[in-house]
């Protein structure tokens, strides 16, 4: 977490520096001010959710609605009670039986109430029920496919037939293998998977023009499953002439291992002054 916090603060500082340097007018944007409090919020409330997605906005709306009538003395408890009531309502409308501890009796909703839930797909969807996904489970018991672990697969009969006197030992892939970059030489198609033959590559220094990490081939080679390949990286470092798109930025950043230089205080001051000059020019125009 300490490393993550330091990297996050560094990137936020770099972003704010370039933003204010372009035009100091951006300081009036509240969202950028909130960005400076993001590291502290993560330490207090946990990992930052994907707040830019529509799903989070929908969830955030429900959370706001649940906390509107909170007395602010125990907002977490009030929100939990709201969601608990929602789950209880969902249980009643789906035919659940409730037990009264005082009278020691059970009760359930009337058929008229259940029909509202059973015959209204919009209400079902609003409560997280998808009728189509439960069509297969009408009869019990039913068969469910179970995937066998890859480290417990049987020996192929063809190998047994071809080499009857030999003993076979399955090699289990280690889970702590370090990531590396490789150049694909060929791809072999087996009966159930693809095997990739590649040449390992090593760092060759940073390109002085692009400021990007360069790689060169080594004499080491190996075979990997296509499912173990995390991403395909563009290593030609001439995206304009090659007309290639920049994808998988996270893998590029992690594998390049470029040192990120933090913004110094004097650079922040110079950037703010330049941003003020740009803002003043726009006001004069």
PDB file of C-alpha atoms in Angstrom:
ATOM      1  CA  UNK A   1       0.000   0.000   0.000  1.00  0.00           C
ATOM      2  CA  UNK A   2       2.891   2.377   0.735  1.00  0.00           C
ATOM      3  CA  UNK A   3       4.311   1.918  -2.765  1.00  0.00           C
ATOM      4  CA  UNK A   4       0.854   2.321  -4.296  1.00  0.00           C
ATOM      5  CA  UNK A   5       0.245   5.534  -2.330  1.00  0.00           C
ATOM      6  CA  UNK A   6       3.593   7.013  -3.369  1.00  0.00           C
ATOM      7  CA  UNK A   7       3.017   6.174  -7.042  1.00  0.00           C
ATOM      8  CA  UNK A   8      -0.527   7.547  -6.921  1.00  0.00           C
ATOM      9  CA  UNK A   9       0.576  10.833  -5.348  1.00  0.00           C
ATOM     10  CA  UNK A  10       3.385  11.175  -7.890  1.00  0.00           C
ATOM     11  CA  UNK A  11       1.057  10.650 -10.855  1.00  0.00           C
ATOM     12  CA  UNK A  12      -1.555  13.037  -9.438  1.00  0.00           C
ATOM     13  CA  UNK A  13       1.150  15.677  -8.939  1.00  0.00           C
ATOM     14  CA  UNK A  14       2.398  15.228 -12.515  1.00  0.00           C
ATOM     15  CA  UNK A  15      -1.139  15.419 -13.896  1.00  0.00           C
ATOM     16  CA  UNK A  16      -2.000  18.547 -11.886  1.00  0.00           C
ATOM     17  CA  UNK A  17       1.269  20.188 -12.945  1.00  0.00           C
ATOM     18  CA  UNK A  18       0.613  19.720 -16.665  1.00  0.00           C
ATOM     19  CA  UNK A  19      -3.035  20.689 -16.228  1.00  0.00           C
ATOM     20  CA  UNK A  20      -2.366  23.986 -14.455  1.00  0.00           C
ATOM     21  CA  UNK A  21       0.576  24.666 -16.754  1.00  0.00           C
ATOM     22  CA  UNK A  22      -1.742  24.532 -19.781  1.00  0.00           C
ATOM     23  CA  UNK A  23      -4.223  26.979 -18.234  1.00  0.00           C
ATOM     24  CA  UNK A  24      -4.620  28.023 -14.594  1.00  0.00           C
ATOM     25  CA  UNK A  25      -8.365  28.343 -15.172  1.00  0.00           C
ATOM     26  CA  UNK A  26      -8.658  24.628 -14.391  1.00  0.00           C
ATOM     27  CA  UNK A  27      -8.261  25.391 -10.669  1.00  0.00           C
ATOM     28  CA  UNK A  28     -11.964  26.331 -10.645  1.00  0.00           C
ATOM     29  CA  UNK A  29     -12.913  22.714 -11.402  1.00  0.00           C
ATOM     30  CA  UNK A  30     -13.991  20.990  -8.135  1.00  0.00           C
ATOM     31  CA  UNK A  31     -13.251  17.503  -9.488  1.00  0.00           C
ATOM     32  CA  UNK A  32      -9.537  18.270  -9.716  1.00  0.00           C
ATOM     33  CA  UNK A  33      -9.528  19.465  -6.115  1.00  0.00           C
ATOM     34  CA  UNK A  34     -11.197  16.187  -5.093  1.00  0.00           C
ATOM     35  CA  UNK A  35      -8.451  14.299  -6.927  1.00  0.00           C
ATOM     36  CA  UNK A  36      -5.857  15.596  -4.467  1.00  0.00           C
ATOM     37  CA  UNK A  37      -7.776  13.909  -1.625  1.00  0.00           C
ATOM     38  CA  UNK A  38      -7.958  10.533  -3.397  1.00  0.00           C
ATOM     39  CA  UNK A  39      -4.918   8.919  -1.656  1.00  0.00           C
ATOM     40  CA  UNK A  40      -6.248   9.777   1.808  1.00  0.00           C
ATOM     41  CA  UNK A  41      -9.731   8.551   0.860  1.00  0.00           C
ATOM     42  CA  UNK A  42      -8.313   5.200  -0.276  1.00  0.00           C
ATOM     43  CA  UNK A  43      -6.512   4.780   3.047  1.00  0.00           C
ATOM     44  CA  UNK A  44      -9.702   5.488   4.972  1.00  0.00           C
ATOM     45  CA  UNK A  45     -12.437   3.906   2.845  1.00  0.00           C
ATOM     46  CA  UNK A  46     -10.617   1.264   0.787  1.00  0.00           C
ATOM     47  CA  UNK A  47      -9.822   0.946  -2.939  1.00  0.00           C
ATOM     48  CA  UNK A  48     -11.341   3.520  -5.232  1.00  0.00           C
ATOM     49  CA  UNK A  49     -14.243   2.014  -7.256  1.00  0.00           C
ATOM     50  CA  UNK A  50     -14.609   2.465 -10.997  1.00  0.00           C
ATOM     51  CA  UNK A  51     -16.514   5.698 -10.562  1.00  0.00           C
ATOM     52  CA  UNK A  52     -16.388   6.508 -14.294  1.00  0.00           C
ATOM     53  CA  UNK A  53     -18.674   3.609 -15.236  1.00  0.00           C
ATOM     54  CA  UNK A  54     -22.429   3.719 -15.610  1.00  0.00           C
ATOM     55  CA  UNK A  55     -22.813   0.800 -13.200  1.00  0.00           C
ATOM     56  CA  UNK A  56     -21.134   2.701 -10.387  1.00  0.00           C
ATOM     57  CA  UNK A  57     -23.254   5.776 -11.060  1.00  0.00           C
ATOM     58  CA  UNK A  58     -26.366   3.621 -10.719  1.00  0.00           C
ATOM     59  CA  UNK A  59     -25.070   2.076  -7.491  1.00  0.00           C
ATOM     60  CA  UNK A  60     -24.040   5.496  -6.208  1.00  0.00           C
ATOM     61  CA  UNK A  61     -27.600   6.736  -6.818  1.00  0.00           C
ATOM     62  CA  UNK A  62     -29.010   3.880  -4.731  1.00  0.00           C
ATOM     63  CA  UNK A  63     -26.458   4.526  -2.000  1.00  0.00           C
ATOM     64  CA  UNK A  64     -27.306   8.225  -1.918  1.00  0.00           C
ATOM     65  CA  UNK A  65     -31.019   7.415  -1.714  1.00  0.00           C
ATOM     66  CA  UNK A  66     -30.389   5.007   1.163  1.00  0.00           C
ATOM     67  CA  UNK A  67     -28.396   7.597   3.112  1.00  0.00           C
ATOM     68  CA  UNK A  68     -30.661  10.606   2.481  1.00  0.00           C
ATOM     69  CA  UNK A  69     -32.640  10.178   5.709  1.00  0.00           C
ATOM     70  CA  UNK A  70     -29.660   9.206   7.843  1.00  0.00           C
ATOM     71  CA  UNK A  71     -29.184  11.206  11.036  1.00  0.00           C
ATOM     72  CA  UNK A  72     -25.416  11.165  10.282  1.00  0.00           C
ATOM     73  CA  UNK A  73     -24.706   9.686  13.723  1.00  0.00           C
ATOM     74  CA  UNK A  74     -24.319   6.172  12.305  1.00  0.00           C
ATOM     75  CA  UNK A  75     -24.618   6.439   8.513  1.00  0.00           C
ATOM     76  CA  UNK A  76     -23.115   3.005   7.924  1.00  0.00           C
ATOM     77  CA  UNK A  77     -25.714   1.350  10.149  1.00  0.00           C
ATOM     78  CA  UNK A  78     -28.572   3.280   8.555  1.00  0.00           C
ATOM     79  CA  UNK A  79     -27.451   2.309   5.055  1.00  0.00           C
ATOM     80  CA  UNK A  80     -27.132  -1.331   6.160  1.00  0.00           C
ATOM     81  CA  UNK A  81     -30.691  -1.251   7.549  1.00  0.00           C
ATOM     82  CA  UNK A  82     -31.981   0.173   4.268  1.00  0.00           C
ATOM     83  CA  UNK A  83     -30.298  -2.566   2.253  1.00  0.00           C
ATOM     84  CA  UNK A  84     -31.479  -5.184   4.760  1.00  0.00           C
ATOM     85  CA  UNK A  85     -35.071  -4.025   4.300  1.00  0.00           C
ATOM     86  CA  UNK A  86     -34.601  -4.215   0.555  1.00  0.00           C
ATOM     87  CA  UNK A  87     -33.408  -7.832   0.774  1.00  0.00           C
ATOM     88  CA  UNK A  88     -36.340  -8.682   3.059  1.00  0.00           C
ATOM     89  CA  UNK A  89     -38.767  -7.193   0.518  1.00  0.00           C
ATOM     90  CA  UNK A  90     -37.131  -9.192  -2.246  1.00  0.00           C
ATOM     91  CA  UNK A  91     -37.493 -12.369  -0.189  1.00  0.00           C
ATOM     92  CA  UNK A  92     -41.195 -11.744   0.477  1.00  0.00           C
ATOM     93  CA  UNK A  93     -42.043 -10.939  -3.155  1.00  0.00           C
ATOM     94  CA  UNK A  94     -40.212 -14.039  -4.397  1.00  0.00           C
ATOM     95  CA  UNK A  95     -42.280 -16.356  -2.159  1.00  0.00           C
ATOM     96  CA  UNK A  96     -40.143 -16.483   0.956  1.00  0.00           C
ATOM     97  CA  UNK A  97     -41.556 -17.482   4.340  1.00  0.00           C
ATOM     98  CA  UNK A  98     -40.961 -15.253   7.374  1.00  0.00           C
ATOM     99  CA  UNK A  99     -40.947 -16.420  10.984  1.00  0.00           C
ATOM    100  CA  UNK A 100     -42.320 -14.300  13.832  1.00  0.00           C
ATOM    101  CA  UNK A 101     -40.360 -15.014  16.997  1.00  0.00           C
ATOM    102  CA  UNK A 102     -42.970 -13.446  19.285  1.00  0.00           C
ATOM    103  CA  UNK A 103     -45.973 -15.417  18.022  1.00  0.00           C
ATOM    104  CA  UNK A 104     -43.855 -18.353  16.804  1.00  0.00           C
ATOM    105  CA  UNK A 105     -45.816 -18.480  13.565  1.00  0.00           C
ATOM    106  CA  UNK A 106     -44.884 -18.314   9.903  1.00  0.00           C
ATOM    107  CA  UNK A 107     -46.402 -16.187   7.163  1.00  0.00           C
ATOM    108  CA  UNK A 108     -45.900 -15.480   3.490  1.00  0.00           C
ATOM    109  CA  UNK A 109     -47.261 -13.109   0.864  1.00  0.00           C
ATOM    110  CA  UNK A 110     -50.649 -13.716  -0.748  1.00  0.00           C
ATOM    111  CA  UNK A 111     -50.902 -15.049  -4.334  1.00  0.00           C
ATOM    112  CA  UNK A 112     -51.967 -11.598  -5.547  1.00  0.00           C
ATOM    113  CA  UNK A 113     -48.756 -10.065  -4.201  1.00  0.00           C
ATOM    114  CA  UNK A 114     -46.638 -12.874  -5.645  1.00  0.00           C
ATOM    115  CA  UNK A 115     -48.242 -12.409  -9.068  1.00  0.00           C
ATOM    116  CA  UNK A 116     -46.924  -8.844  -9.168  1.00  0.00           C
ATOM    117  CA  UNK A 117     -43.380 -10.166  -8.937  1.00  0.00           C
ATOM    118  CA  UNK A 118     -43.841 -13.272 -11.087  1.00  0.00           C
ATOM    119  CA  UNK A 119     -45.604 -11.529 -13.977  1.00  0.00           C
ATOM    120  CA  UNK A 120     -43.638  -8.274 -14.082  1.00  0.00           C
ATOM    121  CA  UNK A 121     -40.123  -8.687 -15.544  1.00  0.00           C
ATOM    122  CA  UNK A 122     -39.222  -5.063 -14.800  1.00  0.00           C
ATOM    123  CA  UNK A 123     -39.740  -5.618 -11.067  1.00  0.00           C
ATOM    124  CA  UNK A 124     -37.753  -8.855 -11.263  1.00  0.00           C
ATOM    125  CA  UNK A 125     -34.837  -7.091 -12.952  1.00  0.00           C
ATOM    126  CA  UNK A 126     -34.915  -4.221 -10.457  1.00  0.00           C
ATOM    127  CA  UNK A 127     -34.402  -6.754  -7.661  1.00  0.00           C
ATOM    128  CA  UNK A 128     -31.593  -8.604  -9.406  1.00  0.00           C
ATOM    129  CA  UNK A 129     -33.579 -11.659 -10.550  1.00  0.00           C
ATOM    130  CA  UNK A 130     -33.091 -12.979 -14.075  1.00  0.00           C
ATOM    131  CA  UNK A 131     -35.673 -15.647 -14.876  1.00  0.00           C
ATOM    132  CA  UNK A 132     -33.870 -16.770 -18.040  1.00  0.00           C
ATOM    133  CA  UNK A 133     -30.757 -17.831 -16.116  1.00  0.00           C
ATOM    134  CA  UNK A 134     -32.757 -20.237 -13.939  1.00  0.00           C
ATOM    135  CA  UNK A 135     -34.527 -22.143 -16.699  1.00  0.00           C
ATOM    136  CA  UNK A 136     -32.033 -25.031 -16.612  1.00  0.00           C
ATOM    137  CA  UNK A 137     -32.704 -25.843 -12.936  1.00  0.00           C
ATOM    138  CA  UNK A 138     -36.356 -26.889 -13.189  1.00  0.00           C
ATOM    139  CA  UNK A 139     -35.641 -30.553 -12.431  1.00  0.00           C
ATOM    140  CA  UNK A 140     -33.484 -31.891  -9.631  1.00  0.00           C
ATOM    141  CA  UNK A 141     -31.028 -33.478  -9.491  1.00  0.00           C
ATOM    142  CA  UNK A 142     -29.358 -32.319 -12.699  1.00  0.00           C
ATOM    143  CA  UNK A 143     -25.884 -32.820 -14.137  1.00  0.00           C
ATOM    144  CA  UNK A 144     -23.383 -30.015 -13.790  1.00  0.00           C
ATOM    145  CA  UNK A 145     -20.038 -30.166 -15.638  1.00  0.00           C
ATOM    146  CA  UNK A 146     -16.991 -30.131 -13.377  1.00  0.00           C
ATOM    147  CA  UNK A 147     -13.647 -28.995 -14.781  1.00  0.00           C
ATOM    148  CA  UNK A 148     -10.733 -31.127 -13.699  1.00  0.00           C
ATOM    149  CA  UNK A 149      -7.646 -29.234 -12.467  1.00  0.00           C
ATOM    150  CA  UNK A 150      -4.842 -29.069 -15.025  1.00  0.00           C
ATOM    151  CA  UNK A 151      -2.397 -30.636 -12.555  1.00  0.00           C
ATOM    152  CA  UNK A 152      -4.565 -33.773 -12.245  1.00  0.00           C
ATOM    153  CA  UNK A 153      -5.131 -34.606 -15.912  1.00  0.00           C
ATOM    154  CA  UNK A 154      -4.758 -38.275 -16.934  1.00  0.00           C
ATOM    155  CA  UNK A 155      -1.959 -39.453 -19.206  1.00  0.00           C
ATOM    156  CA  UNK A 156      -3.077 -39.347 -22.872  1.00  0.00           C
ATOM    157  CA  UNK A 157      -3.835 -42.862 -24.211  1.00  0.00           C
ATOM    158  CA  UNK A 158      -1.717 -42.194 -27.319  1.00  0.00           C
ATOM    159  CA  UNK A 159       1.395 -41.787 -25.158  1.00  0.00           C
ATOM    160  CA  UNK A 160       0.577 -44.935 -23.200  1.00  0.00           C
ATOM    161  CA  UNK A 161       0.204 -46.868 -26.434  1.00  0.00           C
ATOM    162  CA  UNK A 162       3.365 -45.523 -28.055  1.00  0.00           C
ATOM    163  CA  UNK A 163       5.577 -45.832 -24.946  1.00  0.00           C
ATOM    164  CA  UNK A 164       4.082 -48.633 -22.820  1.00  0.00           C
ATOM    165  CA  UNK A 165       7.244 -49.266 -20.788  1.00  0.00           C
ATOM    166  CA  UNK A 166       7.908 -45.672 -19.746  1.00  0.00           C
ATOM    167  CA  UNK A 167       6.728 -43.823 -16.661  1.00  0.00           C
ATOM    168  CA  UNK A 168       5.198 -40.399 -17.172  1.00  0.00           C
ATOM    169  CA  UNK A 169       5.386 -37.477 -14.768  1.00  0.00           C
ATOM    170  CA  UNK A 170       3.253 -34.394 -15.209  1.00  0.00           C
ATOM    171  CA  UNK A 171       5.098 -31.095 -14.781  1.00  0.00           C
ATOM    172  CA  UNK A 172       3.053 -28.541 -12.859  1.00  0.00           C
ATOM    173  CA  UNK A 173       3.604 -24.928 -13.828  1.00  0.00           C
ATOM    174  CA  UNK A 174       5.009 -22.819 -11.025  1.00  0.00           C
ATOM    175  CA  UNK A 175       2.820 -19.922  -9.944  1.00  0.00           C
ATOM    176  CA  UNK A 176       5.739 -17.604  -9.084  1.00  0.00           C
ATOM    177  CA  UNK A 177       7.284 -17.395 -12.561  1.00  0.00           C
ATOM    178  CA  UNK A 178       8.426 -13.844 -13.304  1.00  0.00           C
ATOM    179  CA  UNK A 179       6.902 -12.027 -16.259  1.00  0.00           C
ATOM    180  CA  UNK A 180       9.036 -11.445 -19.316  1.00  0.00           C
ATOM    181  CA  UNK A 181       8.711 -10.204 -22.894  1.00  0.00           C
ATOM    182  CA  UNK A 182       9.141 -12.587 -25.801  1.00  0.00           C
ATOM    183  CA  UNK A 183       9.083 -12.419 -29.587  1.00  0.00           C
ATOM    184  CA  UNK A 184       6.694 -14.967 -31.114  1.00  0.00           C
ATOM    185  CA  UNK A 185       8.399 -17.260 -33.620  1.00  0.00           C
ATOM    186  CA  UNK A 186       5.588 -19.723 -34.303  1.00  0.00           C
ATOM    187  CA  UNK A 187       2.248 -20.923 -32.940  1.00  0.00           C
ATOM    188  CA  UNK A 188       1.420 -24.634 -32.737  1.00  0.00           C
ATOM    189  CA  UNK A 189      -2.159 -25.849 -32.740  1.00  0.00           C
ATOM    190  CA  UNK A 190      -2.848 -28.915 -30.590  1.00  0.00           C
ATOM    191  CA  UNK A 191      -6.148 -30.697 -30.078  1.00  0.00           C
ATOM    192  CA  UNK A 192      -7.354 -28.411 -27.291  1.00  0.00           C
ATOM    193  CA  UNK A 193      -4.950 -25.460 -27.021  1.00  0.00           C
ATOM    194  CA  UNK A 194      -2.354 -23.302 -28.752  1.00  0.00           C
ATOM    195  CA  UNK A 195       1.343 -23.526 -27.860  1.00  0.00           C
ATOM    196  CA  UNK A 196       3.546 -20.514 -28.617  1.00  0.00           C
ATOM    197  CA  UNK A 197       7.264 -20.837 -29.388  1.00  0.00           C
ATOM    198  CA  UNK A 198       9.025 -17.576 -28.552  1.00  0.00           C
ATOM    199  CA  UNK A 199      12.403 -15.978 -28.037  1.00  0.00           C
ATOM    200  CA  UNK A 200      12.987 -14.132 -24.779  1.00  0.00           C
ATOM    201  CA  UNK A 201      13.971 -10.459 -24.935  1.00  0.00           C
ATOM    202  CA  UNK A 202      15.964  -8.192 -22.621  1.00  0.00           C
ATOM    203  CA  UNK A 203      16.128  -4.472 -21.900  1.00  0.00           C
ATOM    204  CA  UNK A 204      18.254  -2.485 -24.350  1.00  0.00           C
ATOM    205  CA  UNK A 205      18.071   0.959 -22.783  1.00  0.00           C
ATOM    206  CA  UNK A 206      15.720   3.885 -23.260  1.00  0.00           C
ATOM    207  CA  UNK A 207      15.302   5.366 -26.727  1.00  0.00           C
ATOM    208  CA  UNK A 208      16.627   8.971 -26.513  1.00  0.00           C
ATOM    209  CA  UNK A 209      14.081  10.305 -28.999  1.00  0.00           C
ATOM    210  CA  UNK A 210      10.870   8.633 -27.816  1.00  0.00           C
ATOM    211  CA  UNK A 211      11.852   8.146 -24.180  1.00  0.00           C
ATOM    212  CA  UNK A 212      10.580   4.560 -24.391  1.00  0.00           C
ATOM    213  CA  UNK A 213      12.178   1.298 -23.323  1.00  0.00           C
ATOM    214  CA  UNK A 214      13.914  -0.695 -26.054  1.00  0.00           C
ATOM    215  CA  UNK A 215      14.272  -4.485 -26.147  1.00  0.00           C
ATOM    216  CA  UNK A 216      16.598  -6.864 -27.979  1.00  0.00           C
ATOM    217  CA  UNK A 217      16.471 -10.616 -28.563  1.00  0.00           C
ATOM    218  CA  UNK A 218      18.453 -13.081 -26.467  1.00  0.00           C
ATOM    219  CA  UNK A 219      19.587 -16.642 -27.148  1.00  0.00           C
ATOM    220  CA  UNK A 220      16.981 -18.050 -24.736  1.00  0.00           C
ATOM    221  CA  UNK A 221      13.785 -19.554 -26.143  1.00  0.00           C
ATOM    222  CA  UNK A 222      10.804 -21.393 -24.716  1.00  0.00           C
ATOM    223  CA  UNK A 223       7.276 -22.704 -25.143  1.00  0.00           C
ATOM    224  CA  UNK A 224       4.233 -21.213 -23.407  1.00  0.00           C
ATOM    225  CA  UNK A 225       0.495 -21.738 -23.603  1.00  0.00           C
ATOM    226  CA  UNK A 226      -1.412 -19.000 -25.375  1.00  0.00           C
ATOM    227  CA  UNK A 227      -3.631 -18.642 -22.299  1.00  0.00           C
ATOM    228  CA  UNK A 228      -0.570 -17.591 -20.246  1.00  0.00           C
ATOM    229  CA  UNK A 229       0.143 -14.586 -22.488  1.00  0.00           C
ATOM    230  CA  UNK A 230      -1.039 -11.453 -20.668  1.00  0.00           C
ATOM    231  CA  UNK A 231      -0.986  -9.016 -23.603  1.00  0.00           C
ATOM    232  CA  UNK A 232       0.669  -8.243 -26.924  1.00  0.00           C
ATOM    233  CA  UNK A 233       2.979  -5.225 -26.741  1.00  0.00           C
ATOM    234  CA  UNK A 234       4.122  -2.872 -29.486  1.00  0.00           C
ATOM    235  CA  UNK A 235       7.935  -2.705 -29.359  1.00  0.00           C
ATOM    236  CA  UNK A 236       8.753  -0.967 -32.636  1.00  0.00           C
ATOM    237  CA  UNK A 237       8.644   2.484 -30.958  1.00  0.00           C
ATOM    238  CA  UNK A 238       7.649   4.243 -34.160  1.00  0.00           C
ATOM    239  CA  UNK A 239       3.897   4.361 -33.853  1.00  0.00           C
ATOM    240  CA  UNK A 240       3.454   7.208 -36.341  1.00  0.00           C
ATOM    241  CA  UNK A 241       5.273   5.569 -39.261  1.00  0.00           C
ATOM    242  CA  UNK A 242       4.007   2.120 -38.341  1.00  0.00           C
ATOM    243  CA  UNK A 243       0.412   3.412 -37.956  1.00  0.00           C
ATOM    244  CA  UNK A 244      -0.078   1.243 -34.885  1.00  0.00           C
ATOM    245  CA  UNK A 245      -2.426   1.955 -32.002  1.00  0.00           C
ATOM    246  CA  UNK A 246      -1.273   2.098 -28.403  1.00  0.00           C
ATOM    247  CA  UNK A 247      -3.059  -0.622 -26.463  1.00  0.00           C
ATOM    248  CA  UNK A 248      -2.478  -2.426 -23.167  1.00  0.00           C
ATOM    249  CA  UNK A 249      -0.978   0.685 -21.482  1.00  0.00           C
ATOM    250  CA  UNK A 250      -0.765  -0.980 -18.066  1.00  0.00           C
ATOM    251  CA  UNK A 251       1.352  -3.857 -19.405  1.00  0.00           C
ATOM    252  CA  UNK A 252       3.554  -1.395 -21.322  1.00  0.00           C
ATOM    253  CA  UNK A 253       4.182   0.627 -18.181  1.00  0.00           C
ATOM    254  CA  UNK A 254       4.868  -2.391 -15.961  1.00  0.00           C
ATOM    255  CA  UNK A 255       7.189  -4.217 -18.335  1.00  0.00           C
ATOM    256  CA  UNK A 256       9.118  -1.094 -19.419  1.00  0.00           C
ATOM    257  CA  UNK A 257       9.966  -0.258 -15.783  1.00  0.00           C
ATOM    258  CA  UNK A 258      10.684   3.367 -16.610  1.00  0.00           C
ATOM    259  CA  UNK A 259      11.599   5.618 -13.711  1.00  0.00           C
ATOM    260  CA  UNK A 260       8.955   8.304 -13.150  1.00  0.00           C
ATOM    261  CA  UNK A 261      10.513  11.571 -12.036  1.00  0.00           C
ATOM    262  CA  UNK A 262       8.345  13.499  -9.565  1.00  0.00           C
ATOM    263  CA  UNK A 263       7.595  17.176 -10.156  1.00  0.00           C
ATOM    264  CA  UNK A 264       9.868  19.449  -8.127  1.00  0.00           C
ATOM    265  CA  UNK A 265       8.481  22.457  -6.172  1.00  0.00           C
ATOM    266  CA  UNK A 266      10.187  24.989  -8.444  1.00  0.00           C
ATOM    267  CA  UNK A 267       8.621  23.283 -11.483  1.00  0.00           C
ATOM    268  CA  UNK A 268       5.193  23.572  -9.861  1.00  0.00           C
ATOM    269  CA  UNK A 269       5.722  27.303  -9.338  1.00  0.00           C
ATOM    270  CA  UNK A 270       6.878  27.801 -12.937  1.00  0.00           C
ATOM    271  CA  UNK A 271       3.914  25.789 -14.213  1.00  0.00           C
ATOM    272  CA  UNK A 272       1.434  27.854 -12.183  1.00  0.00           C
ATOM    273  CA  UNK A 273       2.953  31.105 -13.465  1.00  0.00           C
ATOM    274  CA  UNK A 274       2.782  29.886 -17.057  1.00  0.00           C
ATOM    275  CA  UNK A 275      -0.823  28.803 -16.539  1.00  0.00           C
ATOM    276  CA  UNK A 276      -1.728  32.239 -15.141  1.00  0.00           C
ATOM    277  CA  UNK A 277      -0.171  33.908 -18.174  1.00  0.00           C
ATOM    278  CA  UNK A 278      -2.241  31.716 -20.506  1.00  0.00           C
ATOM    279  CA  UNK A 279      -5.378  32.476 -18.490  1.00  0.00           C
ATOM    280  CA  UNK A 280      -4.716  36.223 -18.629  1.00  0.00           C
ATOM    281  CA  UNK A 281      -4.198  36.089 -22.401  1.00  0.00           C
ATOM    282  CA  UNK A 282      -7.533  34.327 -22.837  1.00  0.00           C
ATOM    283  CA  UNK A 283      -9.258  36.935 -20.653  1.00  0.00           C
ATOM    284  CA  UNK A 284      -7.770  39.798 -22.682  1.00  0.00           C
ATOM    285  CA  UNK A 285      -8.931  38.226 -25.945  1.00  0.00           C
TER     286      UNK A 285
END
